[in-house]
mmCIF file of C-alpha atoms in Angstrom:
data_model
loop_
_atom_site.group_PDB
_atom_site.id
_atom_site.type_symbol
_atom_site.label_atom_id
_atom_site.label_comp_id
_atom_site.label_asym_id
_atom_site.label_seq_id
_atom_site.Cartn_x
_atom_site.Cartn_y
_atom_site.Cartn_z
ATOM 1 C CA MET A 1 -9.412 28.733 5.440
ATOM 2 C CA THR A 2 -9.118 26.656 2.607
ATOM 3 C CA GLU A 3 -10.772 24.563 -0.698
ATOM 4 C CA ARG A 4 -10.265 21.299 0.593
ATOM 5 C CA PHE A 5 -11.816 22.480 3.376
ATOM 6 C CA LEU A 6 -14.803 23.552 2.145
ATOM 7 C CA HIS A 7 -14.657 20.224 -0.411
ATOM 8 C CA TYR A 8 -14.845 17.984 2.903
ATOM 9 C CA LEU A 9 -17.900 20.318 4.948
ATOM 10 C CA TRP A 10 -19.726 19.980 1.150
ATOM 11 C CA LEU A 11 -18.886 16.126 0.949
ATOM 12 C CA HIS A 12 -20.364 15.094 4.597
ATOM 13 C CA LYS A 13 -23.442 18.503 4.954
ATOM 14 C CA TYR A 14 -21.486 19.910 8.056
ATOM 15 C CA PHE A 15 -23.567 22.998 8.107
ATOM 16 C CA PHE A 16 -25.791 24.871 9.204
ATOM 17 C CA LEU A 17 -28.913 23.187 6.488
ATOM 18 C CA SER A 18 -31.763 25.744 7.457
ATOM 19 C CA HIS A 19 -32.923 28.332 5.624
ATOM 20 C CA LEU A 20 -29.883 28.796 3.398
ATOM 21 C CA ALA A 21 -30.552 31.218 -0.226
ATOM 22 C CA THR A 22 -28.223 32.310 -3.114
ATOM 23 C CA THR A 23 -26.047 35.585 -2.841
ATOM 24 C CA SER A 24 -29.178 37.113 -5.180
ATOM 25 C CA GLY A 25 -31.530 36.020 -2.282
ATOM 26 C CA GLU A 26 -33.368 32.607 -3.463
ATOM 27 C CA SER A 27 -33.791 29.873 -1.085
ATOM 28 C CA LEU A 28 -31.572 26.875 -1.948
ATOM 29 C CA THR A 29 -32.601 23.169 -0.747
ATOM 30 C CA ILE A 30 -29.988 20.815 -0.545
ATOM 31 C CA LEU A 31 -30.852 17.370 -2.378
ATOM 32 C CA SER A 32 -28.061 15.822 -3.168
ATOM 33 C CA GLN A 33 -23.953 16.964 -2.270
ATOM 34 C CA GLY A 34 -22.933 14.464 -5.413
ATOM 35 C CA VAL A 35 -20.218 12.712 -5.538
ATOM 36 C CA TYR A 36 -16.853 13.659 -5.132
ATOM 37 C CA ASN A 37 -14.657 14.064 -8.577
ATOM 38 C CA THR A 38 -11.397 13.939 -8.051
ATOM 39 C CA ASP A 39 -10.204 13.953 -11.377
ATOM 40 C CA GLY A 40 -10.789 16.974 -13.518
ATOM 41 C CA GLY A 41 -13.466 18.608 -14.233
ATOM 42 C CA PRO A 42 -16.260 19.993 -11.495
ATOM 43 C CA ASP A 43 -15.637 19.269 -8.159
ATOM 44 C CA PHE A 44 -19.242 17.664 -7.844
ATOM 45 C CA LEU A 45 -20.727 15.393 -10.633
ATOM 46 C CA ASN A 46 -25.009 15.347 -10.346
ATOM 47 C CA ALA A 47 -25.641 16.150 -8.333
ATOM 48 C CA LYS A 48 -29.548 18.283 -6.973
ATOM 49 C CA VAL A 49 -30.496 21.040 -5.397
ATOM 50 C CA LYS A 50 -33.449 23.538 -5.542
ATOM 51 C CA VAL A 51 -33.219 27.285 -5.800
ATOM 52 C CA GLY A 52 -36.611 29.140 -5.602
ATOM 53 C CA ASP A 53 -38.869 26.137 -6.893
ATOM 54 C CA ILE A 54 -37.110 24.922 -9.658
ATOM 55 C CA GLU A 55 -34.952 21.746 -9.383
ATOM 56 C CA TRP A 56 -32.305 21.171 -10.424
ATOM 57 C CA ALA A 57 -29.469 18.478 -11.867
ATOM 58 C CA GLY A 58 -26.008 18.357 -12.963
ATOM 59 C CA ASN A 59 -22.641 19.274 -11.580
ATOM 60 C CA VAL A 60 -21.209 22.054 -7.768
ATOM 61 C CA GLU A 61 -17.623 23.881 -8.361
ATOM 62 C CA ILE A 62 -16.495 25.027 -4.695
ATOM 63 C CA HIS A 63 -13.844 27.807 -4.473
ATOM 64 C CA LEU A 64 -12.280 30.013 -1.199
ATOM 65 C CA ARG A 65 -13.504 33.219 -4.048
ATOM 66 C CA ALA A 66 -16.317 33.029 -6.583
ATOM 67 C CA SER A 67 -14.117 35.458 -8.722
ATOM 68 C CA ASP A 68 -11.261 31.386 -8.486
ATOM 69 C CA TRP A 69 -13.917 30.859 -10.983
ATOM 70 C CA LEU A 70 -12.226 33.417 -13.735
ATOM 71 C CA LYS A 71 -8.635 32.766 -12.445
ATOM 72 C CA HIS A 72 -8.785 29.333 -13.277
ATOM 73 C CA GLN A 73 -10.735 30.538 -16.316
ATOM 74 C CA HIS A 74 -13.731 27.733 -15.912
ATOM 75 C CA GLN A 75 -15.520 30.319 -18.437
ATOM 76 C CA THR A 76 -14.016 28.905 -21.132
ATOM 77 C CA ASN A 77 -13.970 25.150 -20.547
ATOM 78 C CA PRO A 78 -17.598 23.444 -21.499
ATOM 79 C CA ALA A 79 -16.625 20.588 -18.732
ATOM 80 C CA TYR A 80 -18.364 23.287 -16.694
ATOM 81 C CA ASP A 81 -21.373 23.876 -18.468
ATOM 82 C CA ASN A 82 -23.234 21.735 -16.318
ATOM 83 C CA VAL A 83 -22.842 23.230 -12.833
ATOM 84 C CA ILE A 84 -25.505 24.038 -10.659
ATOM 85 C CA LEU A 85 -24.737 25.966 -8.309
ATOM 86 C CA HIS A 86 -21.308 27.739 -7.342
ATOM 87 C CA VAL A 87 -20.010 26.793 -3.021
ATOM 88 C CA VAL A 88 -17.213 29.507 -2.400
ATOM 89 C CA PHE A 89 -16.329 30.822 0.802
ATOM 90 C CA GLU A 90 -16.402 34.479 -0.411
ATOM 91 C CA ALA A 91 -19.122 35.217 -3.027
ATOM 92 C CA ASP A 92 -16.754 38.602 -4.166
ATOM 93 C CA VAL A 93 -17.919 38.607 -7.732
ATOM 94 C CA PRO A 94 -21.193 37.312 -9.072
ATOM 95 C CA ILE A 95 -20.229 34.481 -12.024
ATOM 96 C CA SER A 96 -22.256 34.132 -15.178
ATOM 97 C CA ARG A 97 -22.490 30.829 -18.168
ATOM 98 C CA ASN A 98 -21.067 32.350 -21.942
ATOM 99 C CA SER A 99 -24.474 32.747 -22.544
ATOM 100 C CA GLY A 100 -25.169 35.346 -19.997
ATOM 101 C CA GLU A 101 -26.991 34.072 -17.175
ATOM 102 C CA VAL A 102 -25.536 33.798 -13.803
ATOM 103 C CA ILE A 103 -23.976 30.961 -12.216
ATOM 104 C CA PRO A 104 -26.866 30.365 -8.742
ATOM 105 C CA THR A 105 -24.274 31.112 -6.095
ATOM 106 C CA PHE A 106 -23.970 29.724 -2.166
ATOM 107 C CA GLU A 107 -21.510 31.335 0.495
ATOM 108 C CA MET A 108 -20.779 28.803 3.037
ATOM 109 C CA LYS A 109 -18.198 31.517 5.121
ATOM 110 C CA GLY A 110 -21.207 32.141 8.230
ATOM 111 C CA HIS A 111 -22.775 28.565 7.541
ATOM 112 C CA PHE A 112 -20.650 27.072 9.768
ATOM 113 C CA GLU A 113 -19.379 26.431 13.114
ATOM 114 C CA GLU A 114 -15.941 28.237 13.102
ATOM 115 C CA SER A 115 -14.193 25.875 15.469
ATOM 116 C CA MET A 116 -14.404 23.655 12.827
ATOM 117 C CA PHE A 117 -11.625 24.823 11.321
ATOM 118 C CA GLU A 118 -9.447 25.879 14.468
ATOM 119 C CA ARG A 119 -9.633 22.511 15.161
ATOM 120 C CA PHE A 120 -8.647 21.039 11.906
ATOM 121 C CA GLN A 121 -5.709 23.462 11.154
ATOM 122 C CA ASP A 122 -4.497 22.336 14.662
ATOM 123 C CA MET A 123 -4.109 18.693 12.398
ATOM 124 C CA VAL A 124 -2.641 20.831 9.969
ATOM 125 C CA ASP A 125 -0.222 23.221 12.088
ATOM 126 C CA SER A 126 1.087 19.831 14.140
ATOM 127 C CA SER A 127 4.321 18.726 14.255
ATOM 128 C CA ARG A 128 3.421 15.857 16.939
ATOM 129 C CA TRP A 129 4.444 12.115 14.960
ATOM 130 C CA ILE A 130 -0.145 11.544 14.397
ATOM 131 C CA ALA A 131 -1.763 14.801 14.135
ATOM 132 C CA CYS A 132 -4.075 13.272 16.191
ATOM 133 C CA GLU A 133 -2.438 11.227 19.022
ATOM 134 C CA LYS A 134 -3.638 13.346 22.041
ATOM 135 C CA ASP A 135 -7.155 12.851 20.957
ATOM 136 C CA ILE A 136 -6.946 9.261 19.404
ATOM 137 C CA SER A 137 -9.132 7.343 22.419
ATOM 138 C CA ASP A 138 -11.730 9.732 22.736
ATOM 139 C CA VAL A 139 -12.493 8.479 19.223
ATOM 140 C CA PRO A 140 -16.166 5.330 18.977
ATOM 141 C CA ARG A 141 -14.538 1.720 18.924
ATOM 142 C CA ILE A 142 -17.041 0.899 16.231
ATOM 143 C CA THR A 143 -15.453 4.160 13.788
ATOM 144 C CA PHE A 144 -12.190 2.969 14.354
ATOM 145 C CA GLU A 145 -12.600 -1.025 14.109
ATOM 146 C CA LEU A 146 -14.422 0.028 10.757
ATOM 147 C CA TRP A 147 -11.242 2.560 9.567
ATOM 148 C CA LEU A 148 -8.810 -0.118 9.895
ATOM 149 C CA GLU A 149 -11.010 -1.952 7.723
ATOM 150 C CA ARG A 150 -10.860 -0.210 5.660
ATOM 151 C CA LEU A 151 -7.491 0.631 4.717
ATOM 152 C CA LEU A 152 -6.578 -2.902 5.534
ATOM 153 C CA ILE A 153 -8.387 -3.502 1.841
ATOM 154 C CA GLU A 154 -6.958 0.362 0.984
ATOM 155 C CA ARG A 155 -3.849 -1.402 1.532
ATOM 156 C CA LEU A 156 -4.274 -4.859 0.113
ATOM 157 C CA GLU A 157 -5.950 -2.525 -2.418
ATOM 158 C CA ASP A 158 -2.346 -0.773 -3.286
ATOM 159 C CA LYS A 159 -0.095 -4.336 -3.926
ATOM 160 C CA ALA A 160 -2.792 -5.661 -5.573
ATOM 161 C CA ASP A 161 -1.534 -2.920 -8.076
ATOM 162 C CA TYR A 162 1.745 -3.586 -7.933
ATOM 163 C CA ILE A 163 0.776 -7.070 -8.397
ATOM 164 C CA ASP A 164 -1.527 -6.379 -11.497
ATOM 165 C CA TYR A 165 1.701 -4.704 -12.687
ATOM 166 C CA ARG A 166 4.646 -7.341 -12.463
ATOM 167 C CA LEU A 167 2.198 -9.979 -13.336
ATOM 168 C CA GLN A 168 1.854 -7.713 -17.156
ATOM 169 C CA GLN A 169 5.733 -8.000 -17.355
ATOM 170 C CA ASN A 170 5.855 -11.189 -16.768
ATOM 171 C CA LEU A 171 2.847 -11.717 -19.247
ATOM 172 C CA PHE A 172 0.284 -13.299 -16.477
ATOM 173 C CA ASP A 173 2.802 -15.787 -15.029
ATOM 174 C CA TRP A 174 1.532 -16.167 -11.457
ATOM 175 C CA GLU A 175 3.870 -18.828 -10.505
ATOM 176 C CA GLN A 176 7.202 -16.551 -11.909
ATOM 177 C CA SER A 177 5.138 -13.297 -10.805
ATOM 178 C CA PHE A 178 5.463 -14.598 -6.901
ATOM 179 C CA PHE A 179 8.900 -16.445 -7.437
ATOM 180 C CA GLU A 180 9.289 -12.429 -7.790
ATOM 181 C CA SER A 181 7.510 -10.980 -4.702
ATOM 182 C CA VAL A 182 8.957 -14.240 -2.949
ATOM 183 C CA ALA A 183 12.707 -13.870 -3.329
ATOM 184 C CA SER A 184 12.109 -9.318 -2.519
ATOM 185 C CA SER A 185 10.661 -11.060 0.829
ATOM 186 C CA PHE A 186 13.675 -12.347 1.782
ATOM 187 C CA GLY A 187 15.005 -9.208 1.343
ATOM 188 C CA LEU A 188 14.308 -7.485 3.580
ATOM 189 C CA LYS A 189 14.576 -3.331 2.946
ATOM 190 C CA VAL A 190 17.813 -3.442 2.943
ATOM 191 C CA ASN A 191 18.235 -6.917 0.083
ATOM 192 C CA SER A 192 14.329 -6.367 -1.281
ATOM 193 C CA GLN A 193 15.262 -5.188 -4.713
ATOM 194 C CA ALA A 194 18.602 -6.857 -5.172
ATOM 195 C CA PHE A 195 16.867 -10.577 -4.417
ATOM 196 C CA GLU A 196 14.351 -9.336 -6.240
ATOM 197 C CA LEU A 197 16.928 -7.642 -9.697
ATOM 198 C CA LEU A 198 17.489 -11.768 -8.840
ATOM 199 C CA ALA A 199 14.656 -13.402 -9.096
ATOM 200 C CA LYS A 200 13.666 -11.698 -12.567
ATOM 201 C CA ALA A 201 17.339 -12.838 -13.994
ATOM 202 C CA THR A 202 16.734 -16.188 -13.333
ATOM 203 C CA PRO A 203 13.678 -17.319 -14.618
ATOM 204 C CA LEU A 204 11.351 -19.385 -12.778
ATOM 205 C CA ASN A 205 11.131 -22.354 -15.290
ATOM 206 C CA VAL A 206 15.492 -22.728 -15.297
ATOM 207 C CA LEU A 207 14.650 -23.587 -11.745
ATOM 208 C CA GLN A 208 12.441 -25.347 -11.897
ATOM 209 C CA LYS A 209 15.084 -27.417 -14.538
ATOM 210 C CA HIS A 210 16.947 -28.561 -12.241
ATOM 211 C CA ALA A 211 13.953 -28.640 -9.081
ATOM 212 C CA ASP A 212 15.191 -31.778 -7.969
ATOM 213 C CA SER A 213 19.130 -30.852 -7.726
ATOM 214 C CA LEU A 214 20.131 -28.296 -5.261
ATOM 215 C CA PHE A 215 23.526 -27.992 -5.924
ATOM 216 C CA GLN A 216 22.389 -26.964 -9.279
ATOM 217 C CA ILE A 217 20.017 -24.663 -7.834
ATOM 218 C CA GLU A 218 22.676 -22.789 -5.005
ATOM 219 C CA ALA A 219 24.536 -22.826 -8.367
ATOM 220 C CA LEU A 220 22.420 -20.665 -10.650
ATOM 221 C CA LEU A 221 21.357 -18.143 -7.816
ATOM 222 C CA PHE A 222 24.537 -18.032 -6.724
ATOM 223 C CA GLY A 223 25.630 -17.685 -9.368
ATOM 224 C CA GLN A 224 22.995 -14.876 -10.789
ATOM 225 C CA SER A 225 24.144 -13.332 -7.941
ATOM 226 C CA GLY A 226 27.135 -12.080 -8.401
ATOM 227 C CA LEU A 227 28.864 -13.119 -5.867
ATOM 228 C CA LEU A 228 30.340 -16.280 -7.187
ATOM 229 C CA ASP A 229 32.813 -13.755 -8.599
ATOM 230 C CA GLY A 230 35.692 -14.068 -7.306
ATOM 231 C CA THR A 231 38.475 -16.487 -6.061
ATOM 232 C CA PHE A 232 38.019 -18.973 -3.544
ATOM 233 C CA LYS A 233 39.702 -21.710 -1.428
ATOM 234 C CA GLY A 234 37.023 -23.757 -0.703
ATOM 235 C CA GLU A 235 35.871 -26.913 -2.434
ATOM 236 C CA TYR A 236 32.255 -25.268 -2.187
ATOM 237 C CA PRO A 237 31.820 -22.627 -4.519
ATOM 238 C CA ARG A 238 34.630 -23.386 -6.525
ATOM 239 C CA GLN A 239 32.011 -26.005 -7.384
ATOM 240 C CA LEU A 240 29.008 -24.151 -7.544
ATOM 241 C CA TRP A 241 31.478 -21.507 -10.133
ATOM 242 C CA ASP A 242 32.383 -24.186 -12.216
ATOM 243 C CA GLU A 243 28.297 -25.807 -12.611
ATOM 244 C CA TYR A 244 27.440 -22.261 -12.717
ATOM 245 C CA GLN A 245 29.325 -21.781 -16.009
ATOM 246 C CA PHE A 246 28.099 -24.666 -17.499
ATOM 247 C CA LEU A 247 24.047 -23.610 -16.964
ATOM 248 C CA LYS A 248 25.097 -20.172 -17.524
ATOM 249 C CA THR A 249 26.047 -21.329 -20.553
ATOM 250 C CA LYS A 250 23.248 -23.645 -21.428
ATOM 251 C CA TYR A 251 20.650 -20.907 -20.618
ATOM 252 C CA ALA A 252 22.140 -17.181 -21.599
ATOM 253 C CA LEU A 253 21.850 -16.217 -18.610
ATOM 254 C CA THR A 254 23.694 -12.862 -16.913
ATOM 255 C CA PRO A 255 24.474 -12.483 -13.953
ATOM 256 C CA ILE A 256 23.410 -9.086 -11.731
ATOM 257 C CA ASP A 257 25.722 -6.850 -10.330
ATOM 258 C CA LYS A 258 27.215 -7.776 -6.740
ATOM 259 C CA SER A 259 27.534 -4.197 -5.876
ATOM 260 C CA VAL A 260 23.992 -4.098 -5.839
ATOM 261 C CA TRP A 261 24.205 -6.920 -2.665
ATOM 262 C CA ASN A 262 24.371 -4.727 1.214
ATOM 263 C CA PHE A 263 25.695 -6.532 3.941
ATOM 264 C CA LEU A 264 26.020 -3.705 6.450
ATOM 265 C CA ARG A 265 24.488 -3.470 10.103
ATOM 266 C CA LEU A 266 22.830 -6.651 8.964
ATOM 267 C CA ARG A 267 22.558 -9.270 11.626
ATOM 268 C CA PRO A 268 25.280 -13.107 9.909
ATOM 269 C CA SER A 269 21.701 -14.407 9.792
ATOM 270 C CA SER A 270 19.554 -11.729 7.136
ATOM 271 C CA PHE A 271 22.642 -12.003 5.131
ATOM 272 C CA PRO A 272 22.213 -12.034 0.922
ATOM 273 C CA THR A 273 24.672 -15.331 1.368
ATOM 274 C CA HIS A 274 22.663 -16.754 3.584
ATOM 275 C CA ARG A 275 19.104 -16.145 2.162
ATOM 276 C CA ILE A 276 19.977 -17.265 -1.595
ATOM 277 C CA ALA A 277 20.792 -21.259 -0.066
ATOM 278 C CA GLN A 278 17.542 -20.992 1.821
ATOM 279 C CA LEU A 279 15.720 -19.290 -1.525
ATOM 280 C CA ALA A 280 17.689 -22.104 -3.512
ATOM 281 C CA GLN A 281 16.065 -24.526 -0.839
ATOM 282 C CA LEU A 282 12.667 -23.003 -1.295
ATOM 283 C CA VAL A 283 13.125 -24.330 -4.989
ATOM 284 C CA HIS A 284 14.432 -26.947 -4.799
ATOM 285 C CA GLN A 285 10.896 -28.284 -1.833
ATOM 286 C CA ASN A 286 8.163 -26.636 -4.051
ATOM 287 C CA LYS A 287 8.682 -27.234 -7.608
ATOM 288 C CA SER A 288 4.937 -24.973 -8.070
ATOM 289 C CA LEU A 289 5.137 -23.048 -5.583
ATOM 290 C CA PHE A 290 2.117 -20.821 -6.224
ATOM 291 C CA SER A 291 0.131 -23.241 -7.087
ATOM 292 C CA GLN A 292 0.801 -24.888 -3.113
ATOM 293 C CA ALA A 293 0.120 -21.540 -1.541
ATOM 294 C CA VAL A 294 -3.570 -21.217 -3.369
ATOM 295 C CA ILE A 295 -4.741 -24.507 -2.459
ATOM 296 C CA SER A 296 -3.105 -24.249 1.473
ATOM 297 C CA ALA A 297 -6.400 -24.297 3.258
ATOM 298 C CA ASN A 298 -4.463 -22.436 6.399
ATOM 299 C CA VAL A 299 -2.054 -20.750 8.232
ATOM 300 C CA SER A 300 -0.610 -24.281 9.025
ATOM 301 C CA ASP A 301 -0.365 -25.585 6.119
ATOM 302 C CA LEU A 302 1.436 -22.104 4.840
ATOM 303 C CA PHE A 303 4.055 -21.987 7.149
ATOM 304 C CA PRO A 304 5.186 -25.814 6.243
ATOM 305 C CA LEU A 305 6.184 -24.539 3.005
ATOM 306 C CA PHE A 306 8.093 -21.714 3.911
ATOM 307 C CA GLN A 307 10.232 -22.438 6.724
ATOM 308 C CA VAL A 308 13.149 -23.927 4.482
ATOM 309 C CA ASP A 309 15.945 -24.731 5.922
ATOM 310 C CA ALA A 310 19.777 -22.907 4.110
ATOM 311 C CA SER A 311 21.978 -26.850 2.630
ATOM 312 C CA GLU A 312 24.019 -28.109 4.759
ATOM 313 C CA TYR A 313 27.548 -25.676 4.147
ATOM 314 C CA TRP A 314 25.792 -23.088 5.468
ATOM 315 C CA HIS A 315 25.652 -25.025 8.293
ATOM 316 C CA THR A 316 28.759 -23.647 8.820
ATOM 317 C CA HIS A 317 29.551 -20.733 7.793
ATOM 318 C CA TYR A 318 27.174 -16.998 6.306
ATOM 319 C CA LEU A 319 29.770 -16.039 3.656
ATOM 320 C CA PHE A 320 31.871 -17.948 1.123
ATOM 321 C CA ASP A 321 35.316 -18.845 2.728
ATOM 322 C CA LYS A 322 34.966 -17.789 6.398
ATOM 323 C CA ILE A 323 33.598 -20.457 9.038
ATOM 324 C CA ALA A 324 31.501 -19.064 11.136
ATOM 325 C CA LYS A 325 29.287 -20.349 14.833
ATOM 326 C CA VAL A 326 25.655 -20.441 12.533
ATOM 327 C CA ASN A 327 22.424 -19.430 14.481
ATOM 328 C CA GLY A 328 19.493 -19.731 13.289
ATOM 329 C CA HIS A 329 19.691 -21.614 9.278
ATOM 330 C CA LYS A 330 16.922 -21.690 8.634
ATOM 331 C CA LEU A 331 13.508 -20.001 7.876
ATOM 332 C CA GLY A 332 12.787 -18.439 11.274
ATOM 333 C CA THR A 333 8.653 -17.695 12.220
ATOM 334 C CA THR A 334 9.095 -13.806 11.924
ATOM 335 C CA MET A 335 9.966 -14.129 8.786
ATOM 336 C CA VAL A 336 7.426 -16.278 7.480
ATOM 337 C CA ASN A 337 5.405 -14.292 9.118
ATOM 338 C CA LEU A 338 6.248 -11.872 6.335
ATOM 339 C CA ILE A 339 6.416 -13.696 3.380
ATOM 340 C CA LEU A 340 3.400 -14.947 4.094
ATOM 341 C CA ILE A 341 2.109 -11.249 4.901
ATOM 342 C CA ASN A 342 3.516 -9.047 1.783
ATOM 343 C CA SER A 343 4.150 -12.031 -0.635
ATOM 344 C CA VAL A 344 0.823 -14.881 -0.005
ATOM 345 C CA ILE A 345 -2.166 -12.733 1.649
ATOM 346 C CA PRO A 346 -2.130 -9.681 -1.510
ATOM 347 C CA TYR A 347 -1.715 -12.799 -4.427
ATOM 348 C CA LEU A 348 -4.808 -14.958 -2.844
ATOM 349 C CA PHE A 349 -6.336 -11.552 -2.729
ATOM 350 C CA LEU A 350 -5.052 -10.273 -6.238
ATOM 351 C CA TYR A 351 -6.308 -14.446 -7.442
ATOM 352 C CA GLY A 352 -9.103 -14.248 -6.086
ATOM 353 C CA LYS A 353 -10.754 -10.408 -8.121
ATOM 354 C CA TYR A 354 -8.512 -11.516 -10.714
ATOM 355 C CA TYR A 355 -10.907 -15.343 -11.467
ATOM 356 C CA GLY A 356 -13.898 -13.447 -9.397
ATOM 357 C CA LYS A 357 -13.201 -16.336 -6.026
ATOM 358 C CA GLU A 358 -14.942 -15.144 -2.719
ATOM 359 C CA SER A 359 -13.110 -17.335 -1.222
ATOM 360 C CA TYR A 360 -9.474 -16.627 -1.938
ATOM 361 C CA THR A 361 -10.047 -12.995 -1.044
ATOM 362 C CA LYS A 362 -11.983 -13.887 1.864
ATOM 363 C CA LYS A 363 -9.021 -16.207 3.441
ATOM 364 C CA ALA A 364 -6.956 -12.617 2.619
ATOM 365 C CA LEU A 365 -8.183 -10.725 4.809
ATOM 366 C CA ASP A 366 -8.901 -13.344 7.698
ATOM 367 C CA LEU A 367 -5.248 -14.354 7.439
ATOM 368 C CA HIS A 368 -4.444 -11.340 8.661
ATOM 369 C CA ASP A 369 -6.626 -12.014 11.805
ATOM 370 C CA LEU A 370 -4.503 -15.343 12.685
ATOM 371 C CA LEU A 371 -0.452 -13.633 12.771
ATOM 372 C CA PRO A 372 0.802 -11.493 14.821
ATOM 373 C CA ALA A 373 1.481 -7.819 13.850
ATOM 374 C CA GLU A 374 5.121 -6.927 12.649
ATOM 375 C CA ASP A 375 7.936 -4.839 15.208
ATOM 376 C CA ASN A 376 8.392 -2.183 13.642
ATOM 377 C CA LEU A 377 8.699 2.383 14.297
ATOM 378 C CA ILE A 378 5.160 2.053 13.017
ATOM 379 C CA ILE A 379 3.910 -0.270 15.110
ATOM 380 C CA ARG A 380 5.433 0.531 18.089
ATOM 381 C CA GLY A 381 4.168 4.340 18.706
ATOM 382 C CA PHE A 382 0.254 3.684 17.758
ATOM 383 C CA LYS A 383 1.886 1.027 21.572
ATOM 384 C CA LEU A 384 2.516 4.298 23.060
ATOM 385 C CA LEU A 385 -0.347 6.089 22.073
ATOM 386 C CA ASN A 386 -2.166 2.597 23.976
ATOM 387 C CA VAL A 387 -3.493 0.984 20.059
ATOM 388 C CA ASN A 388 -4.235 -2.226 20.210
ATOM 389 C CA THR A 389 -1.981 -3.529 17.635
ATOM 390 C CA SER A 390 -2.136 -7.100 18.156
ATOM 391 C CA THR A 391 -2.389 -8.817 14.836
ATOM 392 C CA ALA A 392 -1.461 -8.293 11.147
ATOM 393 C CA PHE A 393 -4.330 -7.436 10.426
ATOM 394 C CA ARG A 394 -4.333 -4.601 12.925
ATOM 395 C CA SER A 395 -0.794 -3.311 12.151
ATOM 396 C CA GLN A 396 -1.516 -3.541 8.505
ATOM 397 C CA ALA A 397 -4.021 -0.865 8.664
ATOM 398 C CA LEU A 398 -1.924 1.477 10.884
ATOM 399 C CA LEU A 399 1.213 0.960 8.330
ATOM 400 C CA GLN A 400 -2.037 2.742 6.077
ATOM 401 C CA LEU A 401 -2.932 4.646 7.973
ATOM 402 C CA LYS A 402 0.249 6.058 8.638
ATOM 403 C CA LYS A 403 2.094 5.688 6.131
ATOM 404 C CA ARG A 404 -1.232 7.803 3.350
ATOM 405 C CA TYR A 405 -2.999 9.320 5.772
ATOM 406 C CA CYS A 406 -0.632 10.559 8.867
ATOM 407 C CA ASP A 407 2.337 11.760 7.333
ATOM 408 C CA LYS A 408 0.134 13.602 4.459
ATOM 409 C CA LYS A 409 -2.035 15.341 6.949
ATOM 410 C CA ARG A 410 -5.222 13.538 5.136
ATOM 411 C CA CYS A 411 -7.063 14.390 8.643
ATOM 412 C CA LEU A 412 -9.732 15.632 6.477
ATOM 413 C CA ASP A 413 -10.143 11.573 4.168
ATOM 414 C CA CYS A 414 -9.510 9.867 7.631
ATOM 415 C CA ALA A 415 -12.567 8.718 9.718
ATOM 416 C CA ILE A 416 -10.540 9.240 13.059
ATOM 417 C CA GLY A 417 -9.885 13.044 11.890
ATOM 418 C CA ASN A 418 -13.224 12.603 10.199
ATOM 419 C CA TYR A 419 -14.710 11.925 13.649
ATOM 420 C CA LEU A 420 -12.278 15.037 15.861
ATOM 421 C CA ILE A 421 -12.704 17.272 13.215
ATOM 422 C CA LYS A 422 -17.127 17.184 13.000
ATOM 423 C CA PRO A 423 -19.608 19.676 14.729
ATOM 424 C CA GLU A 424 -19.669 18.789 17.707
ATOM 425 C CA ASN A 425 -23.607 18.387 17.683
ATOM 426 C CA SER A 426 -23.214 15.947 14.925
#
């Protein structure tokens, strides 16, 4: 038995409710379980119970054994003075308040279906890819779909928290913060942090001063990336270097360390050099990218903003001074979709929350249904379980499910796990 499982039983009233009694023999009626408290203090707040003929309002504390109250030193903590009921699996000792008054205790043992704990333990002990993979198809569609909706919002909330932190760091400059996020998306997982460092080291307001000159934007970004640090034969990289030296001095810029860039096991079209050239084109073509993204009505308006083409040099090069046949010098559909999912949509969601504009949060949610699902190991895993992964709405929700619940064995907090564990007759 675990304390967390007792919380689950109490929260959902998954125990036999008739003929309840305290350990002292008084009748017990649960009027309200209270609000689950994940912070410090009693486990459930503002509960209501009837003990004997008296109704009580206050808090509920749950332990495996009644003696855990003493082990946790609750008797010395004023936060527990308003506990009206002590719920335990095993009532091994009576517990009293400092005043000497005995706290009513309810022993849960024998008051719930033991098969529930067996199902829960099977999930916790499972070494399967997800604990419920052999039973997930038994979950009713309505339960599954409603849970996916909640998971998608939860994932957006998680992303919004990080964006909010980024905004605070940038003194609520939405354009700069959005630029950093989009740049991070350009690097995918392997170079995400490097691109974010580049965007921070090359402020958007500096780039915008040279928005009419693609060459100067390239000089700034390549110079700040550290990738111009070397001896080149070609005229183009040498000209970039010369221009960068002037701009670097003018704006007192400091480049990032070129060692942060990773070229290993990447397709040439995903090389940092190629992506930086595309990022430069994005800045050149869109002077206020965030503002344009916010006012764009639908995917067909958003897509052209990001499907940029690298400059001519990069049509025949993936690296400086190395001629190669280039396939995909234009930002591809898959890449644009990832930018929309990981940058545009979360910013729209947070912008709507910040300014109380529900149309933006709704737009952020609706866009997920208009974009295809990502293709990664997690989504492929759910496909093998015959789970529908057709849209970004579903793939984003499933990523949240796997990372925040399945991997952490939070089956009791999951609507799918809840359905599979709950009493068979409920």
